[in-house]
Coordinates of C-alpha atoms and ligand atoms in Angstrom, one line a residue:
X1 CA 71.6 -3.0 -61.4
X2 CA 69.7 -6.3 -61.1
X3 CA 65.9 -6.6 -60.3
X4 CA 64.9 -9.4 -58.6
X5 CA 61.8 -11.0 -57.9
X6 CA 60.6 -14.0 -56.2
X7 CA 57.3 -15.6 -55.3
X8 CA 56.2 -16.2 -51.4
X9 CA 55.5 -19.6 -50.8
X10 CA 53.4 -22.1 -49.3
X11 CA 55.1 -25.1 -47.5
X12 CA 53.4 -28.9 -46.8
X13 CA 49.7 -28.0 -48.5
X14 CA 48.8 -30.2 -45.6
X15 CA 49.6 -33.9 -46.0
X16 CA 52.7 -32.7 -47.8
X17 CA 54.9 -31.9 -44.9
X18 CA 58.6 -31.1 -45.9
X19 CA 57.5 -32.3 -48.9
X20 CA 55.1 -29.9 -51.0
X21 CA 56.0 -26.4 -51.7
X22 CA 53.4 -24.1 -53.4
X23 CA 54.9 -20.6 -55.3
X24 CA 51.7 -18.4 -55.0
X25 CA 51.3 -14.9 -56.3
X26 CA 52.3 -12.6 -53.4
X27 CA 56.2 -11.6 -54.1
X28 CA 59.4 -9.9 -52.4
X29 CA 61.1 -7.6 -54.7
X30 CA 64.9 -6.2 -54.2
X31 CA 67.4 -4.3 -56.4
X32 CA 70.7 -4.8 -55.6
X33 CA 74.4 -3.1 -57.6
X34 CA 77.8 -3.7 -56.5
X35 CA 78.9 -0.9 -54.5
X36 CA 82.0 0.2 -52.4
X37 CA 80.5 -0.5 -49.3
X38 CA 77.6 -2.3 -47.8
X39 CA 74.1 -0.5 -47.6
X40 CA 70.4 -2.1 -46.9
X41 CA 67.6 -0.4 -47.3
X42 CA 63.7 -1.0 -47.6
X43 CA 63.6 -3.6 -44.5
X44 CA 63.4 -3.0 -40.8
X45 CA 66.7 -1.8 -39.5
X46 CA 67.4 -5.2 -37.3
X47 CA 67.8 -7.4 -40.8
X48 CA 69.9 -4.0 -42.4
X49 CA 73.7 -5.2 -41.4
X50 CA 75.6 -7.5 -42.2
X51 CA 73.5 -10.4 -40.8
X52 CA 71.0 -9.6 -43.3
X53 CA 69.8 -13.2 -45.0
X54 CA 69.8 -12.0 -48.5
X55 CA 73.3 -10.7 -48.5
X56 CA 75.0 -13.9 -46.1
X57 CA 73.3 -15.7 -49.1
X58 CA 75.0 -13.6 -51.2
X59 CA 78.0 -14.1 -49.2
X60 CA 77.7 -17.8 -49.2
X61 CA 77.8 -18.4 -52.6
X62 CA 80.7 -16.3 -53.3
X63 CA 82.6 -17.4 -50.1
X64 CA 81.4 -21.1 -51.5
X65 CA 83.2 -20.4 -54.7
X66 CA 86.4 -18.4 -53.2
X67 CA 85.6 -15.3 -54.8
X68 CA 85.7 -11.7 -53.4
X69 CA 82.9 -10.7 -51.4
X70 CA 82.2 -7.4 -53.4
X71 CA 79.9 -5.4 -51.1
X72 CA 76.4 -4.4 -52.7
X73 CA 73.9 -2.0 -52.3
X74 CA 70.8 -3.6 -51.8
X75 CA 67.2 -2.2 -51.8
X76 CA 64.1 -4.4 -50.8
X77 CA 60.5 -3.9 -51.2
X78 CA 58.7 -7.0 -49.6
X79 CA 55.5 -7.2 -47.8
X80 CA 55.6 -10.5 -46.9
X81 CA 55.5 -11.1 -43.2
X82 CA 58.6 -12.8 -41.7
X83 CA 57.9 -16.0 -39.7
X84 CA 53.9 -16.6 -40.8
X85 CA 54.5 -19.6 -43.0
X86 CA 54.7 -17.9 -46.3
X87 CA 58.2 -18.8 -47.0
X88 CA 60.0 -15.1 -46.5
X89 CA 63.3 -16.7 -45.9
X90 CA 63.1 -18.6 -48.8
X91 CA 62.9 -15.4 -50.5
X92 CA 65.6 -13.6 -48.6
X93 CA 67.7 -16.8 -49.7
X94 CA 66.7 -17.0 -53.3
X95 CA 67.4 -13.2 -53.5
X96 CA 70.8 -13.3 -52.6
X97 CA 71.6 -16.5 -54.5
X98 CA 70.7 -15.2 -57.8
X99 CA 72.0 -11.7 -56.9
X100 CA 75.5 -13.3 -56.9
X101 CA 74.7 -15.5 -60.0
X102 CA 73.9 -12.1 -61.5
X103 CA 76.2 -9.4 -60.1
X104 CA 79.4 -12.0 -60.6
X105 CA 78.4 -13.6 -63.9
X106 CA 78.7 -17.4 -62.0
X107 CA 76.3 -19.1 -64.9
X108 CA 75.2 -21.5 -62.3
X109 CA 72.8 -24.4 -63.3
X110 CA 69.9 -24.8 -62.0
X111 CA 70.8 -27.8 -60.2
X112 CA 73.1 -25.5 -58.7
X113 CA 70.8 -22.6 -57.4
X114 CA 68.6 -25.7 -55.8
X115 CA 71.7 -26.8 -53.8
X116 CA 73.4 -23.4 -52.8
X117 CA 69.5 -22.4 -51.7
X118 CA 69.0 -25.7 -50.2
X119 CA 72.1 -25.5 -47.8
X120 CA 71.4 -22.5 -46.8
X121 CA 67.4 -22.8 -46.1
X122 CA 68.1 -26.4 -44.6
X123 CA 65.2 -28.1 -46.4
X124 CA 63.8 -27.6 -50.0
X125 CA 60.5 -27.2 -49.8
X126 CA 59.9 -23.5 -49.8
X127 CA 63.4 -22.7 -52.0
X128 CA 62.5 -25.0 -54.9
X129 CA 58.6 -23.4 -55.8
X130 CA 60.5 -19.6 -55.1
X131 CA 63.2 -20.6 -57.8
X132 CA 60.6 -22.7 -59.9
X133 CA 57.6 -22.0 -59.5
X134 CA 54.2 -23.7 -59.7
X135 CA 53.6 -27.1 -57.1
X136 CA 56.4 -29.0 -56.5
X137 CA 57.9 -31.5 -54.2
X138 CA 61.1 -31.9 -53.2
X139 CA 63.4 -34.4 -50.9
X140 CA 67.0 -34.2 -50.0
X141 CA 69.0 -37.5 -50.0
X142 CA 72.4 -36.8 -49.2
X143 CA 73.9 -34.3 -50.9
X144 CA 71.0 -34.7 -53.4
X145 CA 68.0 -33.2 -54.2
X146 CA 65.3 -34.7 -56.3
X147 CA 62.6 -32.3 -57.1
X148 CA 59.7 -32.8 -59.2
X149 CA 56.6 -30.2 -60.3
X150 CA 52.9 -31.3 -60.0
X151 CA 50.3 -29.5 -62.4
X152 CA 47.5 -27.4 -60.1
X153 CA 44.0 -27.1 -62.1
X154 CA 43.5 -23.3 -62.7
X155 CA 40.1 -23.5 -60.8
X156 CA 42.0 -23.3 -57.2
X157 CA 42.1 -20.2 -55.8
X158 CA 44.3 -19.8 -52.3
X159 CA 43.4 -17.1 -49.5
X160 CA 45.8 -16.3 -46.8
X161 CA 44.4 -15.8 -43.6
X162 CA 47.6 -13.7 -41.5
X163 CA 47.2 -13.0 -38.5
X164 CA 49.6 -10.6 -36.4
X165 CA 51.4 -13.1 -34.2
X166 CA 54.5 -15.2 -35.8
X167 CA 55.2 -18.4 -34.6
X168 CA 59.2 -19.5 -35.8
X169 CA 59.7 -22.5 -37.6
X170 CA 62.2 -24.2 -34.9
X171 CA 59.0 -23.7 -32.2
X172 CA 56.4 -25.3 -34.4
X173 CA 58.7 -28.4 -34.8
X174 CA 59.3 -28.3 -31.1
X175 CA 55.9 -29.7 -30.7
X176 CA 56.0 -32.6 -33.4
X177 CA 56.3 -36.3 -31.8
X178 CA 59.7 -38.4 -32.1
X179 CA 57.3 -41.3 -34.1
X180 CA 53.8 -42.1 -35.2
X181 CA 51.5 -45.1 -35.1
X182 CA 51.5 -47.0 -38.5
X183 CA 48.2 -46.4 -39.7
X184 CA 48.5 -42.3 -39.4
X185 CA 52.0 -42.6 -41.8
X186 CA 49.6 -44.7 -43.9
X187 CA 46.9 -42.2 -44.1
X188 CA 49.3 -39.6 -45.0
X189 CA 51.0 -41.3 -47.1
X190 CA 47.6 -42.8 -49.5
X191 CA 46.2 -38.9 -48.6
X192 CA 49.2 -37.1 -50.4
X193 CA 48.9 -39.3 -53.7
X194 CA 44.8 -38.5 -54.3
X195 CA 45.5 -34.8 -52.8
X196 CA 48.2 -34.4 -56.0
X197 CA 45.5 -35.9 -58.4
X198 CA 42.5 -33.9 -56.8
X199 CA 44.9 -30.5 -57.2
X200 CA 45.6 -31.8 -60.8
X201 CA 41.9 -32.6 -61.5
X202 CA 40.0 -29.9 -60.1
X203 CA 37.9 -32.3 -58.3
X204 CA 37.5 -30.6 -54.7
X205 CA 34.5 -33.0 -53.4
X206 CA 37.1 -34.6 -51.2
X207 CA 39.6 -31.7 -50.8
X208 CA 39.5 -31.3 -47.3
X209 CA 39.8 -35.2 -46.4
X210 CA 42.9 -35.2 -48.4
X211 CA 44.5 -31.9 -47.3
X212 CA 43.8 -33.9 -43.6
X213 CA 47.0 -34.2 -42.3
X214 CA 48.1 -35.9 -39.1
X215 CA 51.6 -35.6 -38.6
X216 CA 52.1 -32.2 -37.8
X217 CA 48.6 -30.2 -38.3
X218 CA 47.2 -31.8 -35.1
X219 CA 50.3 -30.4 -32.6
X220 CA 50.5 -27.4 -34.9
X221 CA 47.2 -26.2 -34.4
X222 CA 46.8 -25.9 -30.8
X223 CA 50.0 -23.5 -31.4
X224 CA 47.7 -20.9 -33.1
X225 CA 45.1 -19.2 -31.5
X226 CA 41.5 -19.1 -33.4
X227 CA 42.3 -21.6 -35.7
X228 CA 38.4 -23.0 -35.4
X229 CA 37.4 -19.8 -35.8
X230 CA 39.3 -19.0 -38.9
X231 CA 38.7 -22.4 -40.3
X232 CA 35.1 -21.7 -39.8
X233 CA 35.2 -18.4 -41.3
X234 CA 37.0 -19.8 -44.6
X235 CA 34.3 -22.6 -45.0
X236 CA 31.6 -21.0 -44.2
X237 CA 33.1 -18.5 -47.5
X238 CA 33.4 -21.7 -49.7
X239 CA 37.0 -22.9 -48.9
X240 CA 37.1 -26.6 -49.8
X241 CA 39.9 -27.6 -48.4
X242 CA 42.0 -25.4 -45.3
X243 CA 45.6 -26.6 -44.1
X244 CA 48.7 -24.3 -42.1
X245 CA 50.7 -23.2 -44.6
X246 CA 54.6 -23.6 -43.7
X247 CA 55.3 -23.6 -40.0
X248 CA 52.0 -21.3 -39.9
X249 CA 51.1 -18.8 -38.4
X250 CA 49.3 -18.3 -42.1
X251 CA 46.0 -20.9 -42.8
X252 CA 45.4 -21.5 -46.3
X253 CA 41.3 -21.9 -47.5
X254 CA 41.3 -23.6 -51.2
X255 CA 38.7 -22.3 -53.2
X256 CA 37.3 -23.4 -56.5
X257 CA 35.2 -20.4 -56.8
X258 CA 35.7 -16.7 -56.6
X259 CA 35.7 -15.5 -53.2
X260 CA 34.4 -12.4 -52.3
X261 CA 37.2 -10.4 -50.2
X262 CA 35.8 -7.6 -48.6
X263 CA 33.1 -9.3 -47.2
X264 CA 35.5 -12.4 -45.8
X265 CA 38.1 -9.4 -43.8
X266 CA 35.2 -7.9 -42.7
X267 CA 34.1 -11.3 -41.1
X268 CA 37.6 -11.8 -39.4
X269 CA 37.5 -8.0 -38.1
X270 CA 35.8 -9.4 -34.9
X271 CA 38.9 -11.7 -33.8
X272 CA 41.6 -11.0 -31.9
X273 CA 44.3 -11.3 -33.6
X274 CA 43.8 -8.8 -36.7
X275 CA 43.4 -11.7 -39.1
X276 CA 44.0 -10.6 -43.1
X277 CA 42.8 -12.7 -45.8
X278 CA 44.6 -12.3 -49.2
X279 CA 43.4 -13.4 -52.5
X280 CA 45.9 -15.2 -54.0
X281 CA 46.7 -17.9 -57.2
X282 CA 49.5 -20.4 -58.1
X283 CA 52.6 -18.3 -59.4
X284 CA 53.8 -20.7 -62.7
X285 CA 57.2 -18.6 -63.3
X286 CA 59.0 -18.3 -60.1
X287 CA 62.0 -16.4 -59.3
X288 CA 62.7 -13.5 -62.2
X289 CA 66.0 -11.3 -62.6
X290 CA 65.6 -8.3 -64.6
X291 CA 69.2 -6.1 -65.7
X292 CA 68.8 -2.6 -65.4
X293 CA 70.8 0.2 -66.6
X294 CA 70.4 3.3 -64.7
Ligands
ATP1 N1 62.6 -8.3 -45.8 C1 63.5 -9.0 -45.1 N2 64.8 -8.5 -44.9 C2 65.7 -9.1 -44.2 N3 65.5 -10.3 -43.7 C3 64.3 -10.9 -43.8 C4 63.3 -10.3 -44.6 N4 62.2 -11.1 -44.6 C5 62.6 -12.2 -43.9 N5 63.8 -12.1 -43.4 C6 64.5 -13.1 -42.7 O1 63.8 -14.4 -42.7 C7 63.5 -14.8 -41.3 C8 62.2 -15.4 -41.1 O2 62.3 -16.8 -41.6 P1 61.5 -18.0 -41.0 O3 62.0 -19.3 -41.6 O4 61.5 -18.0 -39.5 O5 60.0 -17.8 -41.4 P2 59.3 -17.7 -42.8 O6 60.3 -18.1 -43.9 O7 58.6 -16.4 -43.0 O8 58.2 -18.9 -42.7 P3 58.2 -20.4 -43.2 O9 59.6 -20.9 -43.4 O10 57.4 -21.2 -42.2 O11 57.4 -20.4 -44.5 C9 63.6 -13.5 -40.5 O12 63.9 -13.7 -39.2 C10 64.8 -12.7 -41.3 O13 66.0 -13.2 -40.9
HSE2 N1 58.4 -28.0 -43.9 C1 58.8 -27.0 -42.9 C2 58.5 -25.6 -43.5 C3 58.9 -24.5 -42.6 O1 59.6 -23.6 -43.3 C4 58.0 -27.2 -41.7 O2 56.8 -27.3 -41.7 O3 58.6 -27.2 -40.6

C-alpha cells in the first residue's frame, strides 16, 4: 500500500497571480493499493466514482503512457475544503499522479510529475508548491514549464480565514477584465519583485503595500462577502500583510508574530459566514509517498 501525502496550497500571495504558489502546513492524506475493482472511500459520496479527480489523475497518467488502468482501492483523509482557494484539486491531482508513479513503478522525473500535474490542473501554480514545496513560481510557455523556488524568512506565520461559502475558480475569473491600464501592470509587476525580497528578508514594514494587487484582488473581493470585516479582524490581530488566497473564498493574514488563535475565532464568531482562522506555516517538503506493507 502507498501513503501519500501532500500539502494544501496557497495560489497568487497577492501580486503573484498565476504566478506564486505557497505549500503551507495543512495536508490531504490518501492510501491507495491496487485492487480488483474500484472502491473510494473517506470523501463525500459525489467525488466516490469513477469521476473522482485523484483516480482520473491516476487514470491519466497511465492512459498517457498506454498502460493498463489497474483499478485501486483508494482511501482519503483530507480536511481541506474543496473550492476555498487552498488548492484541494491540486491535491486530488498530485495524489493520483504519484499514486501511479508508485503503484506502477513509472520512475518519472520530476520534470515529469510537473507536466502530467500541470495538464491536468491547467495552470502550475498550486501543483508545483504541492509537489515541491516551499514558495515557488511557476509559468507555462508552451509545452514548458519553468518553475523556480523563492526562500520565505521563518518569521511569517499564515492564518487562514475559511469561511463556509465556496466560490469556483472558473466564476472568480469570470469577473477579471480582458486588459489593464499600463501603470496597474507596472505596479504589479515592480510590487511582485520587493514582495519576493520582503518574504525573503523578513522585513514586513511594507508587507501589505506589496501584497497590494490590482489585477484580480479588486474584482475578486466584491465576490466575497465580509472581506472588510475579515481584513479588519486579521489586522487588528497583527497581520501585516492580507491577500485572497487562490481563487478565494480563503483570505490569508501574514504574521511575523505569534498570533493568538482562540481569541482571533472567537472574534469572527459574530459574522455571518462561520469564518475559521487556522494557524498555519510554510510546508518546505512537499508531496511525501510512504510504502506500506500491511
Ligand atoms: N477529498 C476529495 N475527494 C475527491 N475530490 C476532491 C476532493 N477534494 C477536492 N476534490 C475535487 O477538487 C474540486 C475543487 O477544485 P477547485 O479547483 O474548484 O478548488 P480548489 O482547488 O479547492 O481551490 P483553488 O484552486 O482556488 O486553490 C472538487 O470539485 C473535486 O472535484
Ligand atoms: N491562479 C489561479 C488559482 C486558482 O486555482 C487563479 O487565481 O485563478
Amino acid at each position: 500500500m502507498v501513503c501519500i501525502k501532500v500539502p494544501a496550497t496557497s495560489a497568487n500571495v497577492g501580486v503573484g497571480f498565476d504566478t506564486l504558489g505557497l505549500a503551507v502546513t495543512f495536508y490531504g492524506e490518501c492510501e491507495v493499493e491496487l485492487s480488483d475493482k474500484l472502491e473510494i472511500t473517506g470523501c463525500p459520496v459525489e467525488f466516490q466514482t469513477e469521476d473522482n479527480l485523484i483516480y482520473q489523475s491516476y487514470k491519466y497518467v497511465l492512459d498517457n503512457l498506454k498502460r493498463a488502468v489497474t483499478p485501486i482501492k483508494l482511501q482519503i483523509d483530507s480536511d481541506i475544503p474543496f473550492a476555498r482557494g487552498l488548492g484541494s484539486s491540486a491535491v486530488c491531482i498530485v495524489s493520483g499522479v504519484l499514486a501511479a508513479n508508485e503503484l506502477h513503478q513509472l520512475h518519472l522525473s520530476q520534470d515529469e510529475l510537473v507536466q502530467y500535474c500541470t495538464q491536468i490542473e491547467g495552470h502550475p501554480d498550486n501543483v508545483v508548491p504541492a509537489l515541491l514545496g516551499g514558495l515557488s513560481a511557476s509559468y507555462q510557455m508552451g509545452d514548458d514549464i519553468f518553475f523556480q523556488h523563492y526562500p520565505v524568512d521563518e518569521s511569517y506565520q499564515f492564518v487562514a480565514f475559511v469561511p463556509d461559502f465556496t466560490l469556483e475558480t472558473s466564476v472568480a475569473r469570470g469577473v477579471l477584465p480582458e486588459s489593464y491600464p499600463l501603470k496597474t501592470v507596472i505596479a504589479n509587476q515592480a510590487k511582485l519583485l520587493f514582495l519576493l525580497d520582503a518574504l525573503k528578508t523578513g522585513d514586513a514594514a511594507n508587507l501589505d503595500q506589496f501584497l497590494d494587487d490590482g489585477i484580480h484582488q479588486p474584482y475578486r473581493k466584491k465576490l466575497i462577502d465580509e472581506y472588510d470585516i475579515v481584513e479588519n479582524i486579521a489586522k487588528k490581530s497583527g497581520a501585516k500583510g492580507f491577500y485572497i488566497s487562490g481563487s478565494g473564498s480563503t483570505l490569508m493574514g501574514v504574521y511575523n508574530q505569534s498570533v493568538n488563535m482562540e481569541a482571533l475565532n472567537d472574534s469572527l464568531k459574530s459574522l455571518k459566514h462561520h469564518w475559521r482562522a487556522l494557524d498555519l506555516s510554510v510546508d518546505y517538503k512537499g508531496a511525501n509517498v510512504c510504502h506500506r506493507t500491511i
